[in-house]
Every structure is written in structure tokens, then in C-alpha cells.
Tab-separated table of C-alpha atoms in Angstrom:
chain	number	residue	atom	x	y	z
A	1	UNK	CA	-64.588	-320.231	-26.486
A	2	UNK	CA	-63.277	-321.791	-23.255
A	3	UNK	CA	-61.146	-324.122	-25.362
A	4	UNK	CA	-59.508	-321.109	-27.034
A	5	UNK	CA	-58.655	-319.592	-23.648
A	6	UNK	CA	-57.338	-322.907	-22.344
A	7	UNK	CA	-55.171	-323.315	-25.446
A	8	UNK	CA	-53.073	-320.387	-24.157
A	9	UNK	CA	-52.279	-322.230	-20.932
A	10	UNK	CA	-49.376	-324.694	-21.279
A	11	UNK	CA	-50.503	-326.766	-18.285
A	12	UNK	CA	-53.915	-327.357	-19.916
A	13	UNK	CA	-52.229	-328.369	-23.165
A	14	UNK	CA	-49.962	-330.823	-21.313
A	15	UNK	CA	-52.976	-332.258	-19.460
A	16	UNK	CA	-54.806	-332.927	-22.742
A	17	UNK	CA	-51.747	-334.535	-24.384
A	18	UNK	CA	-50.995	-336.855	-21.468
A	19	UNK	CA	-54.535	-337.920	-20.564
A	20	UNK	CA	-56.252	-337.565	-23.965
A	21	UNK	CA	-59.114	-335.895	-22.109
A	22	UNK	CA	-60.219	-332.552	-23.561
A	23	UNK	CA	-58.732	-329.694	-21.592
A	24	UNK	CA	-62.215	-328.207	-21.107
A	25	UNK	CA	-63.245	-331.329	-19.170
A	26	UNK	CA	-60.066	-331.144	-17.068
A	27	UNK	CA	-60.733	-327.499	-16.220
A	28	UNK	CA	-64.366	-328.276	-15.405
A	29	UNK	CA	-63.267	-331.152	-13.157
A	30	UNK	CA	-60.763	-328.988	-11.264
A	31	UNK	CA	-63.314	-326.177	-10.910
A	32	UNK	CA	-66.005	-328.623	-9.753
A	33	UNK	CA	-63.712	-330.270	-7.185
A	34	UNK	CA	-62.682	-326.841	-5.883
A	35	UNK	CA	-66.299	-325.718	-5.686
A	36	UNK	CA	-67.235	-328.885	-3.785
A	37	UNK	CA	-64.417	-328.296	-1.282
A	38	UNK	CA	-65.543	-324.692	-0.778
A	39	UNK	CA	-69.151	-325.841	-0.370
A	40	UNK	CA	-68.102	-328.359	2.271
A	41	UNK	CA	-65.854	-325.730	3.899
A	42	UNK	CA	-62.748	-327.891	3.523
A	43	UNK	CA	-59.886	-325.454	3.061
A	44	UNK	CA	-62.414	-322.921	1.802
A	45	UNK	CA	-60.557	-319.815	2.967
A	46	UNK	CA	-57.371	-320.907	1.216
A	47	UNK	CA	-59.104	-321.970	-2.002
A	48	UNK	CA	-61.186	-318.805	-2.273
A	49	UNK	CA	-58.224	-316.526	-1.584
A	50	UNK	CA	-56.074	-318.459	-4.060
A	51	UNK	CA	-58.789	-318.038	-6.666
A	52	UNK	CA	-59.147	-314.343	-5.889
A	53	UNK	CA	-55.405	-313.829	-5.978
A	54	UNK	CA	-54.185	-316.419	-8.492
A	55	UNK	CA	-56.325	-315.659	-11.507
A	56	UNK	CA	-56.189	-311.915	-10.865
A	57	UNK	CA	-52.394	-311.993	-10.674
A	58	UNK	CA	-52.234	-313.965	-13.933
A	59	UNK	CA	-54.634	-311.576	-15.673
A	60	UNK	CA	-52.785	-308.549	-14.258
A	61	UNK	CA	-49.488	-309.800	-15.689
A	62	UNK	CA	-51.139	-310.278	-19.060
A	63	UNK	CA	-52.629	-306.772	-18.844
A	64	UNK	CA	-49.196	-305.295	-18.183
A	65	UNK	CA	-47.929	-306.829	-21.421
A	66	UNK	CA	-50.709	-305.339	-23.572
A	67	UNK	CA	-50.525	-301.843	-25.025
A	68	UNK	CA	-54.028	-300.741	-24.078
A	69	UNK	CA	-54.809	-299.181	-20.739
A	70	UNK	CA	-58.402	-300.386	-20.405
A	71	UNK	CA	-57.441	-303.765	-18.951
A	72	UNK	CA	-54.799	-302.135	-16.755
A	73	UNK	CA	-57.469	-299.918	-15.185
A	74	UNK	CA	-59.741	-302.924	-14.653
A	75	UNK	CA	-57.093	-304.888	-12.774
A	76	UNK	CA	-55.833	-301.916	-10.763
A	77	UNK	CA	-59.352	-301.255	-9.514
A	78	UNK	CA	-59.754	-304.973	-8.814
A	79	UNK	CA	-56.687	-304.925	-6.551
A	80	UNK	CA	-57.923	-301.841	-4.703
A	81	UNK	CA	-61.323	-303.414	-4.041
A	82	UNK	CA	-59.797	-306.823	-3.247
A	83	UNK	CA	-57.416	-305.235	-0.732
A	84	UNK	CA	-60.122	-303.216	0.977
A	85	UNK	CA	-62.395	-306.259	1.106
A	86	UNK	CA	-59.652	-308.348	2.732
A	87	UNK	CA	-58.945	-305.653	5.329
A	88	UNK	CA	-62.645	-305.445	6.192
A	89	UNK	CA	-62.865	-309.222	6.333
A	90	UNK	CA	-59.894	-309.351	8.697
A	91	UNK	CA	-61.540	-307.009	11.186
A	92	UNK	CA	-64.933	-308.674	10.821
A	93	UNK	CA	-63.490	-312.178	10.948
A	94	UNK	CA	-65.457	-313.179	14.025
A	95	UNK	CA	-68.707	-312.372	12.189
A	96	UNK	CA	-67.758	-314.526	9.190
A	97	UNK	CA	-68.275	-317.757	11.089
A	98	UNK	CA	-71.907	-316.903	11.782
A	99	UNK	CA	-72.836	-316.877	8.082
A	100	UNK	CA	-73.330	-320.291	6.485
A	101	UNK	CA	-71.737	-320.648	3.042
A	102	UNK	CA	-69.778	-317.433	3.505
A	103	UNK	CA	-66.856	-318.643	1.424
A	104	UNK	CA	-69.161	-319.758	-1.356
A	105	UNK	CA	-70.666	-316.250	-1.427
A	106	UNK	CA	-67.174	-314.715	-1.298
A	107	UNK	CA	-66.089	-316.867	-4.235
A	108	UNK	CA	-69.089	-315.681	-6.239
A	109	UNK	CA	-68.321	-312.088	-5.262
A	110	UNK	CA	-64.677	-312.370	-6.338
A	111	UNK	CA	-65.601	-313.992	-9.653
A	112	UNK	CA	-68.160	-311.221	-10.248
A	113	UNK	CA	-65.453	-308.621	-9.560
A	114	UNK	CA	-62.982	-310.314	-11.942
A	115	UNK	CA	-65.234	-310.926	-14.906
A	116	UNK	CA	-64.598	-308.518	-17.786
A	117	UNK	CA	-68.264	-308.708	-18.777
A	118	UNK	CA	-69.514	-307.421	-15.390
A	119	UNK	CA	-66.576	-305.206	-14.355
A	120	UNK	CA	-67.759	-305.592	-10.777
A	121	UNK	CA	-64.582	-304.159	-9.241
A	122	UNK	CA	-64.946	-300.957	-11.253
A	123	UNK	CA	-68.592	-300.661	-10.274
A	124	UNK	CA	-67.755	-300.989	-6.582
A	125	UNK	CA	-64.840	-298.590	-6.867
A	126	UNK	CA	-66.748	-295.821	-8.629
A	127	UNK	CA	-69.960	-296.208	-6.643
A	128	UNK	CA	-68.525	-296.768	-3.163
A	129	UNK	CA	-64.805	-296.516	-2.580
A	130	UNK	CA	-63.982	-293.418	-4.631
A	131	UNK	CA	-66.782	-291.269	-3.101
A	132	UNK	CA	-65.717	-292.417	0.374
A	133	UNK	CA	-62.071	-291.544	-0.253
A	134	UNK	CA	-62.999	-288.152	-1.712
A	135	UNK	CA	-65.223	-287.409	1.296
A	136	UNK	CA	-62.486	-288.355	3.762
A	137	UNK	CA	-59.925	-286.352	1.804
A	138	UNK	CA	-62.115	-283.219	1.714
A	139	UNK	CA	-62.933	-283.538	5.423
A	140	UNK	CA	-59.256	-283.941	6.200
A	141	UNK	CA	-58.319	-280.890	4.144
A	142	UNK	CA	-60.928	-278.784	5.928
A	143	UNK	CA	-59.588	-279.921	9.288
A	144	UNK	CA	-55.989	-279.277	8.255
A	145	UNK	CA	-56.803	-275.798	6.962
A	146	UNK	CA	-58.740	-274.965	10.124
A	147	UNK	CA	-55.874	-276.159	12.322
A	148	UNK	CA	-53.194	-274.271	10.394
A	149	UNK	CA	-55.126	-270.989	10.129
A	150	UNK	CA	-53.857	-268.306	12.503
A	151	UNK	CA	-56.157	-267.510	15.351
A	152	UNK	CA	-57.594	-264.006	15.478
A	153	UNK	CA	-55.433	-262.732	18.310
A	154	UNK	CA	-55.201	-258.950	18.638
A	155	UNK	CA	-51.819	-257.516	17.818
A	156	UNK	CA	-49.798	-256.637	20.931
A	157	UNK	CA	-49.669	-252.971	21.807
A	158	UNK	CA	-46.336	-251.492	20.981
A	159	UNK	CA	-44.194	-250.658	23.974
A	160	UNK	CA	-43.140	-247.033	24.360
A	161	UNK	CA	-39.793	-246.300	22.862
A	162	UNK	CA	-37.311	-244.802	25.273
A	163	UNK	CA	-35.362	-241.891	23.854
A	164	UNK	CA	-33.104	-241.451	26.863
A	165	UNK	CA	-31.010	-243.732	28.898
A	166	UNK	CA	-32.462	-244.299	32.361
A	167	UNK	CA	-30.801	-242.444	35.192
A	168	UNK	CA	-28.566	-244.478	37.427
A	169	UNK	CA	-30.034	-245.479	40.731
A	170	UNK	CA	-29.276	-243.200	43.706
A	171	UNK	CA	-26.643	-244.270	46.155
A	172	UNK	CA	-28.329	-244.803	49.495
A	173	UNK	CA	-25.228	-246.020	51.272
A	174	UNK	CA	-23.721	-242.624	52.052
A	175	UNK	CA	-22.813	-241.964	55.634
A	176	UNK	CA	-24.488	-238.619	55.854
A	177	UNK	CA	-28.182	-238.727	55.339
A	178	UNK	CA	-28.453	-235.109	54.227
A	179	UNK	CA	-25.374	-235.056	52.046
A	180	UNK	CA	-25.874	-234.036	48.450
A	181	UNK	CA	-24.702	-236.296	45.734
A	182	UNK	CA	-22.953	-233.729	43.608
A	183	UNK	CA	-20.926	-232.218	46.424
A	184	UNK	CA	-17.687	-233.846	47.310
A	185	UNK	CA	-17.366	-235.195	50.791
A	186	UNK	CA	-15.115	-233.407	53.225
A	187	UNK	CA	-12.830	-235.431	55.245
């Protein structure tokens, strides 16, 4: 079965033709050397992230070329979980160094998420990430609706409508204090 998968990879074919070593042994040797380097923590972060990104990118490109949508959904959910995991790891980076064999555990986790037989990424998405996103979205909508709702402020009382024009102010500058306004002044 592994030989059939490796037959699709031109680099594995070229390896077998040049070295006359079965491509399965070459793949096992590369995987074993990589696993040893991760175990010894020699370039472990780079190797684990290359594994998590490299194979998933290759499988995602193959999924794009197929007509079915089942594999597309698997790899889309993988990228969502992989991205969220890397963001969490970035912020918890100082904690990572306290756990021995962290990168070995991360490698196992990424392989579990990638494997079509386990569909680990889909399990994590549907059991953890999707409910969290839906909860945050519903909380956010409630907050937005509460903020945009008009407050219950009583309507302002209507001001009285004036039917007449106000009378002009009286002239208090006249020289005669007892003079009437309507009477003309005598000179």
C-alpha cells in the first residue's frame, strides 16, 4: 500500500532508480532520520512545522484537483485547526519549553489531524472550534443588538404653537416718562 502511494511521487521513483533501494525503504529512512532529529530536539520546530505544512499543502492541492468535496472539507478544516493551533502556540511559546518532548507530541498531533482514517482535524473542529465560534458570534450579536436598540427615553413635550407674532418691545428711551407711545410728540 505504501509502495502504491510512493509510486505517485516522482522523487521517490527517481530515488529507487538511482540507488536501486526500494522507495519504501528510502521513505522509512527519511522518516526515521526526521523522527530522530525531532526526538533529539535538533531543528525540531522547523521539521515539525514543515511536516504539518508540507504534506498538508501537497494533499490540499491534490484535493483541489478532485471532483469530490469530501477531501476538500477535510483539508479546509485541517487548515483552520492548524492555524488556530499555531496562534495558540505562539502566545504560549514560553510554556512550550517546560514540556519535554513537546515537538514529538506536536508531530503526533499533526499526523493524527492529517490522517484520513482518524479525521482528527474534523473532530476538533466540530467538537471544539465550531461551538466556540458560534458562542462568540451569538454573544456578539446580543451585544450589538443591545447597543443599537434605542433607549426608552420619553418623548419631548411639544412646545406651544404661537398663533400670533410677538409684540415689539416697548421703547424706553423716550424723553418724557409719561408720554404715550401712540401720541405724536409735540415739539
